Each structure stands twice: as C-alpha cells, then as structure tokens.
mmCIF file with all atom_site columns, C-alpha atoms in Angstrom:
data_model
loop_
_atom_site.group_PDB
_atom_site.id
_atom_site.type_symbol
_atom_site.label_atom_id
_atom_site.label_alt_id
_atom_site.label_comp_id
_atom_site.label_asym_id
_atom_site.label_entity_id
_atom_site.label_seq_id
_atom_site.pdbx_PDB_ins_code
_atom_site.Cartn_x
_atom_site.Cartn_y
_atom_site.Cartn_z
_atom_site.occupancy
_atom_site.B_iso_or_equiv
_atom_site.pdbx_formal_charge
_atom_site.auth_seq_id
_atom_site.auth_comp_id
_atom_site.auth_asym_id
_atom_site.auth_atom_id
_atom_site.pdbx_PDB_model_num
ATOM 1   C CA . TRP J 1 1   ? 39.526 -40.969 -21.174 1.00 45.00 ? 13  TRP J CA 1
ATOM 2   C CA . VAL J 1 2   ? 39.484 -43.568 -23.948 1.00 49.00 ? 14  VAL J CA 1
ATOM 3   C CA . GLN J 1 3   ? 37.310 -44.079 -26.423 1.00 51.00 ? 15  GLN J CA 1
ATOM 4   C CA . GLY J 1 4   ? 36.735 -47.558 -28.154 1.00 53.00 ? 16  GLY J CA 1
ATOM 5   C CA . TYR J 1 5   ? 35.465 -47.978 -31.752 1.00 57.00 ? 17  TYR J CA 1
ATOM 6   C CA . ASP J 1 6   ? 33.756 -51.168 -30.830 1.00 60.00 ? 18  ASP J CA 1
ATOM 7   C CA . GLY J 1 7   ? 31.023 -49.945 -28.674 1.00 57.00 ? 19  GLY J CA 1
ATOM 8   C CA . THR J 1 8   ? 32.976 -49.853 -25.237 1.00 60.00 ? 20  THR J CA 1
ATOM 9   C CA . GLU J 1 9   ? 33.497 -46.469 -23.181 1.00 58.00 ? 21  GLU J CA 1
ATOM 10  C CA . ALA J 1 10  ? 35.894 -45.798 -20.522 1.00 57.00 ? 22  ALA J CA 1
ATOM 11  C CA . LYS J 1 11  ? 34.609 -46.055 -17.112 1.00 64.00 ? 23  LYS J CA 1
ATOM 12  C CA . ASP J 1 12  ? 34.198 -42.962 -14.998 1.00 65.00 ? 24  ASP J CA 1
ATOM 13  C CA . LYS J 1 13  ? 37.164 -42.732 -12.809 1.00 67.00 ? 25  LYS J CA 1
ATOM 14  C CA . TYR J 1 14  ? 36.878 -40.923 -9.396  1.00 75.00 ? 26  TYR J CA 1
ATOM 15  C CA . ASP J 1 15  ? 40.852 -41.028 -8.452  1.00 81.00 ? 27  ASP J CA 1
ATOM 16  C CA . GLY J 1 16  ? 42.421 -37.903 -6.542  1.00 85.00 ? 28  GLY J CA 1
ATOM 17  C CA . ARG J 1 17  ? 45.449 -36.550 -5.198  1.00 87.00 ? 29  ARG J CA 1
ATOM 18  C CA . ILE J 1 18  ? 45.898 -34.070 -2.645  1.00 89.00 ? 30  ILE J CA 1
ATOM 19  C CA . LYS J 1 19  ? 49.388 -32.455 -1.562  1.00 92.00 ? 31  LYS J CA 1
ATOM 20  C CA . ILE J 1 20  ? 50.080 -30.603 1.496   1.00 95.00 ? 32  ILE J CA 1
ATOM 21  C CA . THR J 1 21  ? 53.217 -28.694 1.974   1.00 95.00 ? 33  THR J CA 1
ATOM 22  C CA . ALA J 1 22  ? 54.862 -27.623 5.586   1.00 96.00 ? 34  ALA J CA 1
ATOM 23  C CA . HIS J 1 23  ? 57.358 -25.180 5.950   1.00 97.00 ? 35  HIS J CA 1
ATOM 24  C CA . ALA J 1 24  ? 59.339 -24.226 9.461   1.00 97.00 ? 36  ALA J CA 1
ATOM 25  C CA . ASP J 1 25  ? 61.665 -21.901 10.110  1.00 97.00 ? 37  ASP J CA 1
ATOM 26  C CA . VAL J 1 26  ? 64.395 -23.384 12.236  1.00 97.00 ? 38  VAL J CA 1
ATOM 27  C CA . ASN J 1 27  ? 66.181 -19.718 12.706  1.00 97.00 ? 39  ASN J CA 1
ATOM 28  C CA . ASP J 1 28  ? 66.788 -16.854 10.266  1.00 96.00 ? 40  ASP J CA 1
ATOM 29  C CA . SER J 1 29  ? 69.519 -18.981 8.135   1.00 97.00 ? 41  SER J CA 1
ATOM 30  C CA . THR J 1 30  ? 67.602 -22.367 8.414   1.00 97.00 ? 42  THR J CA 1
ATOM 31  C CA . TYR J 1 31  ? 64.310 -24.149 7.486   1.00 97.00 ? 43  TYR J CA 1
ATOM 32  C CA . VAL J 1 32  ? 62.511 -27.391 6.768   1.00 97.00 ? 44  VAL J CA 1
ATOM 33  C CA . GLN J 1 33  ? 59.996 -28.097 4.200   1.00 97.00 ? 45  GLN J CA 1
ATOM 34  C CA . GLY J 1 34  ? 58.063 -31.143 3.574   1.00 96.00 ? 46  GLY J CA 1
ATOM 35  C CA . ARG J 1 35  ? 55.516 -32.407 1.187   1.00 94.00 ? 47  ARG J CA 1
ATOM 36  C CA . LEU J 1 36  ? 52.828 -34.831 1.990   1.00 93.00 ? 48  LEU J CA 1
ATOM 37  C CA . ARG J 1 37  ? 51.021 -36.642 -1.079  1.00 91.00 ? 49  ARG J CA 1
ATOM 38  C CA . SER J 1 38  ? 48.140 -39.029 -0.815  1.00 90.00 ? 50  SER J CA 1
ATOM 39  C CA . ASP J 1 39  ? 46.478 -40.851 -3.506  1.00 87.00 ? 51  ASP J CA 1
ATOM 40  C CA . MET J 1 40  ? 42.931 -42.214 -3.595  1.00 84.00 ? 52  MET J CA 1
ATOM 41  C CA . ASN J 1 41  ? 40.157 -43.557 -5.210  1.00 81.00 ? 53  ASN J CA 1
ATOM 42  C CA . PHE J 1 42  ? 36.629 -42.133 -3.868  1.00 75.00 ? 54  PHE J CA 1
ATOM 43  C CA . LYS J 1 43  ? 34.379 -44.751 -5.518  1.00 74.00 ? 55  LYS J CA 1
ATOM 44  C CA . ASP J 1 44  ? 36.077 -48.120 -5.320  1.00 75.00 ? 56  ASP J CA 1
ATOM 45  C CA . SER J 1 45  ? 38.419 -47.705 -2.237  1.00 73.00 ? 57  SER J CA 1
ATOM 46  C CA . LYS J 1 46  ? 38.479 -46.446 1.398   1.00 74.00 ? 58  LYS J CA 1
ATOM 47  C CA . ASP J 1 47  ? 42.388 -46.648 1.641   1.00 77.00 ? 59  ASP J CA 1
ATOM 48  C CA . ALA J 1 48  ? 44.612 -44.047 0.272   1.00 77.00 ? 60  ALA J CA 1
ATOM 49  C CA . ASN J 1 49  ? 48.367 -44.125 -0.213  1.00 84.00 ? 61  ASN J CA 1
ATOM 50  C CA . THR J 1 50  ? 50.015 -41.622 1.638   1.00 88.00 ? 62  THR J CA 1
ATOM 51  C CA . TYR J 1 51  ? 53.425 -40.935 1.970   1.00 89.00 ? 63  TYR J CA 1
ATOM 52  C CA . MET J 1 52  ? 56.354 -38.416 2.375   1.00 90.00 ? 64  MET J CA 1
ATOM 53  C CA . GLU J 1 53  ? 56.890 -36.695 -1.184  1.00 90.00 ? 65  GLU J CA 1
ATOM 54  C CA . GLU J 1 54  ? 59.576 -34.212 -0.472  1.00 93.00 ? 66  GLU J CA 1
ATOM 55  C CA . LEU J 1 55  ? 61.684 -33.567 2.525   1.00 96.00 ? 67  LEU J CA 1
ATOM 56  C CA . ILE J 1 56  ? 64.637 -30.978 2.754   1.00 96.00 ? 68  ILE J CA 1
ATOM 57  C CA . VAL J 1 57  ? 66.409 -29.278 5.205   1.00 98.00 ? 69  VAL J CA 1
ATOM 58  C CA . HIS J 1 58  ? 67.997 -26.152 3.617   1.00 97.00 ? 70  HIS J CA 1
ATOM 59  C CA . HIS J 1 59  ? 70.798 -23.918 5.395   1.00 98.00 ? 71  HIS J CA 1
ATOM 60  C CA . GLN J 1 60  ? 71.524 -20.477 3.889   1.00 97.00 ? 72  GLN J CA 1
ATOM 61  C CA . PHE J 1 61  ? 75.012 -19.402 4.127   1.00 96.00 ? 73  PHE J CA 1
ATOM 62  C CA . GLY J 1 62  ? 74.806 -15.599 3.430   1.00 94.00 ? 74  GLY J CA 1
ATOM 63  C CA . ASP J 1 63  ? 73.259 -14.130 0.484   1.00 94.00 ? 75  ASP J CA 1
ATOM 64  C CA . LYS J 1 64  ? 74.592 -16.201 -2.296  1.00 96.00 ? 76  LYS J CA 1
ATOM 65  C CA . VAL J 1 65  ? 75.603 -19.779 -0.781  1.00 98.00 ? 77  VAL J CA 1
ATOM 66  C CA . GLY J 1 66  ? 73.205 -22.100 0.200   1.00 97.00 ? 78  GLY J CA 1
ATOM 67  C CA . MET J 1 67  ? 72.921 -26.130 0.774   1.00 98.00 ? 79  MET J CA 1
ATOM 68  C CA . ASN J 1 68  ? 70.176 -28.718 0.695   1.00 97.00 ? 80  ASN J CA 1
ATOM 69  C CA . LEU J 1 69  ? 69.986 -32.146 2.599   1.00 98.00 ? 81  LEU J CA 1
ATOM 70  C CA . GLY J 1 70  ? 66.948 -34.840 1.668   1.00 97.00 ? 82  GLY J CA 1
ATOM 71  C CA . ARG J 1 71  ? 64.773 -35.259 -1.044  1.00 94.00 ? 83  ARG J CA 1
ATOM 72  C CA . ASN J 1 72  ? 64.499 -32.327 -3.629  1.00 92.00 ? 84  ASN J CA 1
ATOM 73  C CA . PHE J 1 73  ? 63.162 -31.977 -6.926  1.00 90.00 ? 85  PHE J CA 1
ATOM 74  C CA . LEU J 1 74  ? 65.714 -31.719 -9.668  1.00 92.00 ? 86  LEU J CA 1
ATOM 75  C CA . THR J 1 75  ? 65.550 -30.496 -13.417 1.00 91.00 ? 87  THR J CA 1
ATOM 76  C CA . LEU J 1 76  ? 68.344 -30.938 -15.445 1.00 90.00 ? 88  LEU J CA 1
ATOM 77  C CA . GLY J 1 77  ? 68.542 -28.559 -19.070 1.00 88.00 ? 89  GLY J CA 1
ATOM 78  C CA . GLN J 1 78  ? 66.266 -26.257 -20.061 1.00 90.00 ? 90  GLN J CA 1
ATOM 79  C CA . THR J 1 79  ? 63.549 -29.085 -20.884 1.00 88.00 ? 91  THR J CA 1
ATOM 80  C CA . GLY J 1 80  ? 64.350 -31.673 -18.153 1.00 85.00 ? 92  GLY J CA 1
ATOM 81  C CA . MET J 1 81  ? 64.634 -33.950 -21.109 1.00 84.00 ? 93  MET J CA 1
ATOM 82  C CA . TYR J 1 82  ? 67.508 -35.626 -19.231 1.00 83.00 ? 94  TYR J CA 1
ATOM 83  C CA . TYR J 1 83  ? 66.152 -35.779 -15.704 1.00 86.00 ? 95  TYR J CA 1
ATOM 84  C CA . ASP J 1 84  ? 63.100 -34.166 -14.230 1.00 86.00 ? 96  ASP J CA 1
ATOM 85  C CA . ASP J 1 85  ? 62.401 -35.856 -10.923 1.00 88.00 ? 97  ASP J CA 1
ATOM 86  C CA . PHE J 1 86  ? 63.414 -36.588 -7.407  1.00 90.00 ? 98  PHE J CA 1
ATOM 87  C CA . PHE J 1 87  ? 66.940 -35.917 -5.837  1.00 92.00 ? 99  PHE J CA 1
ATOM 88  C CA . ASP J 1 88  ? 67.920 -37.874 -2.749  1.00 93.00 ? 100 ASP J CA 1
ATOM 89  C CA . GLY J 1 89  ? 70.969 -36.249 -1.312  1.00 95.00 ? 101 GLY J CA 1
ATOM 90  C CA . ALA J 1 90  ? 73.029 -33.069 -0.746  1.00 98.00 ? 102 ALA J CA 1
ATOM 91  C CA . GLN J 1 91  ? 73.084 -29.677 -3.113  1.00 97.00 ? 103 GLN J CA 1
ATOM 92  C CA . LEU J 1 92  ? 75.172 -27.004 -2.613  1.00 98.00 ? 104 LEU J CA 1
ATOM 93  C CA . PHE J 1 93  ? 74.109 -23.844 -4.090  1.00 97.00 ? 105 PHE J CA 1
ATOM 94  C CA . ILE J 1 94  ? 76.624 -20.673 -5.384  1.00 98.00 ? 106 ILE J CA 1
ATOM 95  C CA . GLY J 1 95  ? 75.648 -17.808 -7.140  1.00 96.00 ? 107 GLY J CA 1
ATOM 96  C CA . ASP J 1 96  ? 72.461 -15.760 -7.621  1.00 92.00 ? 108 ASP J CA 1
ATOM 97  C CA . SER J 1 97  ? 69.459 -15.640 -10.569 1.00 83.00 ? 109 SER J CA 1
ATOM 98  C CA . LYS J 1 98  ? 72.027 -14.374 -13.146 1.00 90.00 ? 110 LYS J CA 1
ATOM 99  C CA . LEU J 1 99  ? 74.612 -17.118 -12.584 1.00 95.00 ? 111 LEU J CA 1
ATOM 100 C CA . THR J 1 100 ? 74.478 -20.163 -10.154 1.00 96.00 ? 112 THR J CA 1
ATOM 101 C CA . LEU J 1 101 ? 77.085 -23.184 -9.533  1.00 98.00 ? 113 LEU J CA 1
ATOM 102 C CA . GLU J 1 102 ? 75.237 -26.174 -7.869  1.00 97.00 ? 114 GLU J CA 1
ATOM 103 C CA . ALA J 1 103 ? 76.884 -29.246 -7.019  1.00 97.00 ? 115 ALA J CA 1
ATOM 104 C CA . GLY J 1 104 ? 75.095 -32.252 -5.690  1.00 97.00 ? 116 GLY J CA 1
ATOM 105 C CA . TYR J 1 105 ? 76.237 -35.898 -4.399  1.00 96.00 ? 117 TYR J CA 1
ATOM 106 C CA . GLY J 1 106 ? 73.250 -38.913 -3.673  1.00 93.00 ? 118 GLY J CA 1
ATOM 107 C CA . ARG J 1 107 ? 70.561 -40.441 -5.659  1.00 89.00 ? 119 ARG J CA 1
ATOM 108 C CA . MET J 1 108 ? 68.299 -40.054 -8.614  1.00 87.00 ? 120 MET J CA 1
ATOM 109 C CA . ASN J 1 109 ? 65.012 -41.387 -7.787  1.00 82.00 ? 121 ASN J CA 1
ATOM 110 C CA . THR J 1 110 ? 63.948 -42.650 -10.550 1.00 79.00 ? 122 THR J CA 1
ATOM 111 C CA . TRP J 1 111 ? 67.330 -44.471 -12.216 1.00 74.00 ? 123 TRP J CA 1
ATOM 112 C CA . ILE J 1 112 ? 67.274 -48.253 -12.096 1.00 66.00 ? 124 ILE J CA 1
ATOM 113 C CA . ASN J 1 113 ? 70.548 -50.159 -13.081 1.00 58.00 ? 125 ASN J CA 1
ATOM 114 C CA . ASP J 1 114 ? 70.692 -53.288 -15.261 1.00 54.00 ? 126 ASP J CA 1
ATOM 115 C CA . TYR J 1 115 ? 70.216 -55.147 -12.040 1.00 57.00 ? 127 TYR J CA 1
ATOM 116 C CA . GLY J 1 116 ? 66.936 -53.860 -11.305 1.00 61.00 ? 128 GLY J CA 1
ATOM 117 C CA . GLN J 1 117 ? 68.545 -52.195 -8.491  1.00 60.00 ? 129 GLN J CA 1
ATOM 118 C CA . LYS J 1 118 ? 67.677 -48.433 -7.986  1.00 62.00 ? 130 LYS J CA 1
ATOM 119 C CA . LYS J 1 119 ? 69.342 -45.351 -7.278  1.00 64.00 ? 131 LYS J CA 1
ATOM 120 C CA . ASP J 1 120 ? 73.516 -45.786 -8.022  1.00 75.00 ? 132 ASP J CA 1
ATOM 121 C CA . ASP J 1 121 ? 75.348 -42.762 -6.549  1.00 86.00 ? 133 ASP J CA 1
ATOM 122 C CA . THR J 1 122 ? 75.391 -39.927 -8.630  1.00 90.00 ? 134 THR J CA 1
ATOM 123 C CA . VAL J 1 123 ? 77.559 -36.852 -8.668  1.00 94.00 ? 135 VAL J CA 1
ATOM 124 C CA . TYR J 1 124 ? 76.638 -33.820 -10.472 1.00 95.00 ? 136 TYR J CA 1
ATOM 125 C CA . ALA J 1 125 ? 77.658 -30.141 -11.247 1.00 97.00 ? 137 ALA J CA 1
ATOM 126 C CA . ARG J 1 126 ? 75.938 -27.499 -13.159 1.00 96.00 ? 138 ARG J CA 1
ATOM 127 C CA . LEU J 1 127 ? 76.267 -23.779 -14.193 1.00 97.00 ? 139 LEU J CA 1
ATOM 128 C CA . TYR J 1 128 ? 73.063 -22.105 -14.876 1.00 95.00 ? 140 TYR J CA 1
ATOM 129 C CA . GLY J 1 129 ? 71.308 -19.042 -15.020 1.00 94.00 ? 141 GLY J CA 1
ATOM 130 C CA . GLN J 1 130 ? 69.408 -16.260 -16.873 1.00 93.00 ? 142 GLN J CA 1
ATOM 131 C CA . THR J 1 131 ? 70.312 -12.880 -18.300 1.00 92.00 ? 143 THR J CA 1
ATOM 132 C CA . GLY J 1 132 ? 67.491 -11.202 -20.013 1.00 92.00 ? 144 GLY J CA 1
ATOM 133 C CA . ARG J 1 133 ? 65.574 -13.351 -22.297 1.00 94.00 ? 145 ARG J CA 1
ATOM 134 C CA . ILE J 1 134 ? 68.118 -16.009 -22.216 1.00 95.00 ? 146 ILE J CA 1
ATOM 135 C CA . GLY J 1 135 ? 68.705 -18.937 -20.179 1.00 94.00 ? 147 GLY J CA 1
ATOM 136 C CA . TYR J 1 136 ? 71.520 -21.107 -20.162 1.00 95.00 ? 148 TYR J CA 1
ATOM 137 C CA . ASP J 1 137 ? 72.958 -24.147 -18.768 1.00 95.00 ? 149 ASP J CA 1
ATOM 138 C CA . ALA J 1 138 ? 75.992 -26.495 -18.920 1.00 96.00 ? 150 ALA J CA 1
ATOM 139 C CA . GLU J 1 139 ? 75.920 -29.603 -16.903 1.00 96.00 ? 151 GLU J CA 1
ATOM 140 C CA . TYR J 1 140 ? 78.291 -32.956 -15.835 1.00 96.00 ? 152 TYR J CA 1
ATOM 141 C CA . ILE J 1 141 ? 76.769 -35.914 -14.341 1.00 92.00 ? 153 ILE J CA 1
ATOM 142 C CA . LYS J 1 142 ? 78.529 -38.953 -13.173 1.00 91.00 ? 154 LYS J CA 1
ATOM 143 C CA . THR J 1 143 ? 77.573 -42.445 -11.691 1.00 85.00 ? 155 THR J CA 1
ATOM 144 C CA . VAL J 1 144 ? 79.888 -43.270 -8.672  1.00 82.00 ? 156 VAL J CA 1
ATOM 145 C CA . GLY J 1 145 ? 80.495 -47.249 -7.904  1.00 71.00 ? 157 GLY J CA 1
ATOM 146 C CA . ALA J 1 146 ? 77.956 -48.341 -10.612 1.00 62.00 ? 158 ALA J CA 1
ATOM 147 C CA . ALA J 1 147 ? 78.591 -51.503 -12.863 1.00 62.00 ? 159 ALA J CA 1
ATOM 148 C CA . ASP J 1 148 ? 80.144 -51.023 -16.114 1.00 61.00 ? 160 ASP J CA 1
ATOM 149 C CA . ALA J 1 149 ? 76.893 -51.495 -18.165 1.00 59.00 ? 161 ALA J CA 1
ATOM 150 C CA . ASP J 1 150 ? 75.451 -48.774 -15.707 1.00 64.00 ? 162 ASP J CA 1
ATOM 151 C CA . LYS J 1 151 ? 78.503 -46.184 -15.526 1.00 74.00 ? 163 LYS J CA 1
ATOM 152 C CA . LYS J 1 152 ? 77.325 -42.818 -16.993 1.00 80.00 ? 164 LYS J CA 1
ATOM 153 C CA . SER J 1 153 ? 79.990 -39.462 -17.656 1.00 88.00 ? 165 SER J CA 1
ATOM 154 C CA . ILE J 1 154 ? 77.589 -36.970 -19.128 1.00 90.00 ? 166 ILE J CA 1
ATOM 155 C CA . TRP J 1 155 ? 78.027 -33.558 -20.368 1.00 94.00 ? 167 TRP J CA 1
ATOM 156 C CA . GLY J 1 156 ? 74.997 -31.467 -21.403 1.00 94.00 ? 168 GLY J CA 1
ATOM 157 C CA . ALA J 1 157 ? 74.341 -27.983 -22.198 1.00 95.00 ? 169 ALA J CA 1
ATOM 158 C CA . GLY J 1 158 ? 71.195 -26.087 -22.814 1.00 95.00 ? 170 GLY J CA 1
ATOM 159 C CA . LEU J 1 159 ? 69.801 -22.732 -24.143 1.00 95.00 ? 171 LEU J CA 1
ATOM 160 C CA . THR J 1 160 ? 66.345 -20.915 -24.238 1.00 95.00 ? 172 THR J CA 1
ATOM 161 C CA . VAL J 1 161 ? 65.866 -17.780 -25.948 1.00 96.00 ? 173 VAL J CA 1
ATOM 162 C CA . GLY J 1 162 ? 62.726 -15.908 -25.575 1.00 94.00 ? 174 GLY J CA 1
ATOM 163 C CA . VAL J 1 163 ? 61.770 -14.199 -28.757 1.00 94.00 ? 175 VAL J CA 1
ATOM 164 C CA . THR J 1 164 ? 58.848 -12.714 -27.504 1.00 93.00 ? 176 THR J CA 1
ATOM 165 C CA . ASP J 1 165 ? 56.930 -12.649 -24.350 1.00 91.00 ? 177 ASP J CA 1
ATOM 166 C CA . ALA J 1 166 ? 54.664 -15.734 -25.749 1.00 92.00 ? 178 ALA J CA 1
ATOM 167 C CA . VAL J 1 167 ? 57.223 -17.565 -27.770 1.00 95.00 ? 179 VAL J CA 1
ATOM 168 C CA . ASP J 1 168 ? 60.775 -19.136 -26.655 1.00 94.00 ? 180 ASP J CA 1
ATOM 169 C CA . ILE J 1 169 ? 63.081 -21.131 -28.979 1.00 95.00 ? 181 ILE J CA 1
ATOM 170 C CA . PHE J 1 170 ? 64.677 -23.808 -26.575 1.00 94.00 ? 182 PHE J CA 1
ATOM 171 C CA . GLY J 1 171 ? 67.011 -26.736 -26.622 1.00 94.00 ? 183 GLY J CA 1
ATOM 172 C CA . ASP J 1 172 ? 69.332 -29.363 -24.819 1.00 94.00 ? 184 ASP J CA 1
ATOM 173 C CA . PHE J 1 173 ? 72.198 -31.703 -25.956 1.00 95.00 ? 185 PHE J CA 1
ATOM 174 C CA . TYR J 1 174 ? 73.529 -34.522 -23.830 1.00 93.00 ? 186 TYR J CA 1
ATOM 175 C CA . LYS J 1 175 ? 76.489 -36.602 -24.268 1.00 92.00 ? 187 LYS J CA 1
ATOM 176 C CA . ASN J 1 176 ? 77.463 -40.206 -22.482 1.00 88.00 ? 188 ASN J CA 1
ATOM 177 C CA . THR J 1 177 ? 81.460 -40.454 -22.980 1.00 85.00 ? 189 THR J CA 1
ATOM 178 C CA . GLU J 1 178 ? 81.460 -43.842 -20.481 1.00 76.00 ? 190 GLU J CA 1
ATOM 179 C CA . PRO J 1 179 ? 79.919 -46.415 -22.987 1.00 73.00 ? 191 PRO J CA 1
ATOM 180 C CA . LYS J 1 180 ? 81.153 -47.475 -26.458 1.00 75.00 ? 192 LYS J CA 1
ATOM 181 C CA . GLY J 1 181 ? 79.710 -45.357 -28.884 1.00 75.00 ? 193 GLY J CA 1
ATOM 182 C CA . ASP J 1 182 ? 79.366 -42.186 -27.149 1.00 74.00 ? 194 ASP J CA 1
ATOM 183 C CA . PRO J 1 183 ? 75.608 -42.152 -26.872 1.00 83.00 ? 195 PRO J CA 1
ATOM 184 C CA . GLN J 1 184 ? 73.906 -38.730 -27.396 1.00 88.00 ? 196 GLN J CA 1
ATOM 185 C CA . MET J 1 185 ? 70.468 -37.100 -27.432 1.00 88.00 ? 197 MET J CA 1
ATOM 186 C CA . TRP J 1 186 ? 69.053 -33.754 -28.006 1.00 91.00 ? 198 TRP J CA 1
ATOM 187 C CA . THR J 1 187 ? 65.957 -31.690 -28.134 1.00 89.00 ? 199 THR J CA 1
ATOM 188 C CA . ALA J 1 188 ? 64.940 -28.459 -29.835 1.00 89.00 ? 200 ALA J CA 1
ATOM 189 C CA . GLY J 1 189 ? 61.367 -26.633 -30.182 1.00 87.00 ? 201 GLY J CA 1
#
C-alpha cells in the first residue's frame, strides 16, 4: 500500500496466489514432488497465470546419500544473500544434519548474462551443517562456458551463532576471483 502526500491514495488490490504441492512415492527410495503456482487478480481479470514452480525427482541411496533432478529451491549461505531462488539441474547430497557435502550442476534460474540470455551453466559445491547453536557453510560456485564478462569463480563462507533462543549472530562472505579486482561482498547481523 502506498500513500501519497498529494491527496491520492493507493487503490485496493485483489491479487492472490495459490500454491499446491503434490508428493508421490515411486518406491521406498524414490519420490516425485511438484508445486503448482497460480497468480491471479480477483477483481480485474478472469485469467490466472498457472505454472509448475518446482518439480524434482529425488532418489535416496541409503541413509546418507541422495540426489535431486529437476527444479529445486537453492539457498546459498546463511542469509541467502548470494543466491536464494530456483536451481534447474542435478544435485547430489552426502551427509547428515551435522555435516553435508552438496554438489550440483545446472542453471541458476534468475541469473542473466550481459547479453540478456538467461542461465549460464553453473557447477557448485558446498559443505554445510549445524552443531548445537552453530550453523556453518563453505561454498564454491563456477560458471561453465560463460562469456568472459559473465565468468564467475566464487568462494564463500557463512556462520550463524545462536546466542540465545531468540537472538542469532550471522554473516556471509563471498569473493569472485574471476574478474579483475576480485569483487567481494559480505553481510553480518
């Protein structure tokens, strides 16, 4: 809602969104999961924009090894500052809640290169986990076959420390070693 100081007020909106998640076990080790999303305006339009927002096939190889194929949500770092959106590709998970090695090959859904083309192929690896009140991660992300201006070779790390049940201290640091000047970014809170 936006309020102006010139006597105009924001008009009412009747926008809505519905998400439906479906999960189907194929066998004891494999499942398929998808989520339909529909965006609509209840007042001004009879149309809705409906699409498959997420679709994965997951296979579990024993207790500590699993694999996803398809579109899955990916958050890198403790805060999601570097990437927090959908990833299209293959992901391998080895480990448990204390320590997990994750590797993936595919496309970051929201990345656009300098030519306006979406989604350069990307390979990533991350090591993450949680022990008591401490959460941690270390990551490496590299674009494959990107033009020189779009090349990324990024490493990063993050840490979250639970000071109390209601207060966390957290931070992330990322550095791209590919372009000149080694650009970096960080967050803390």
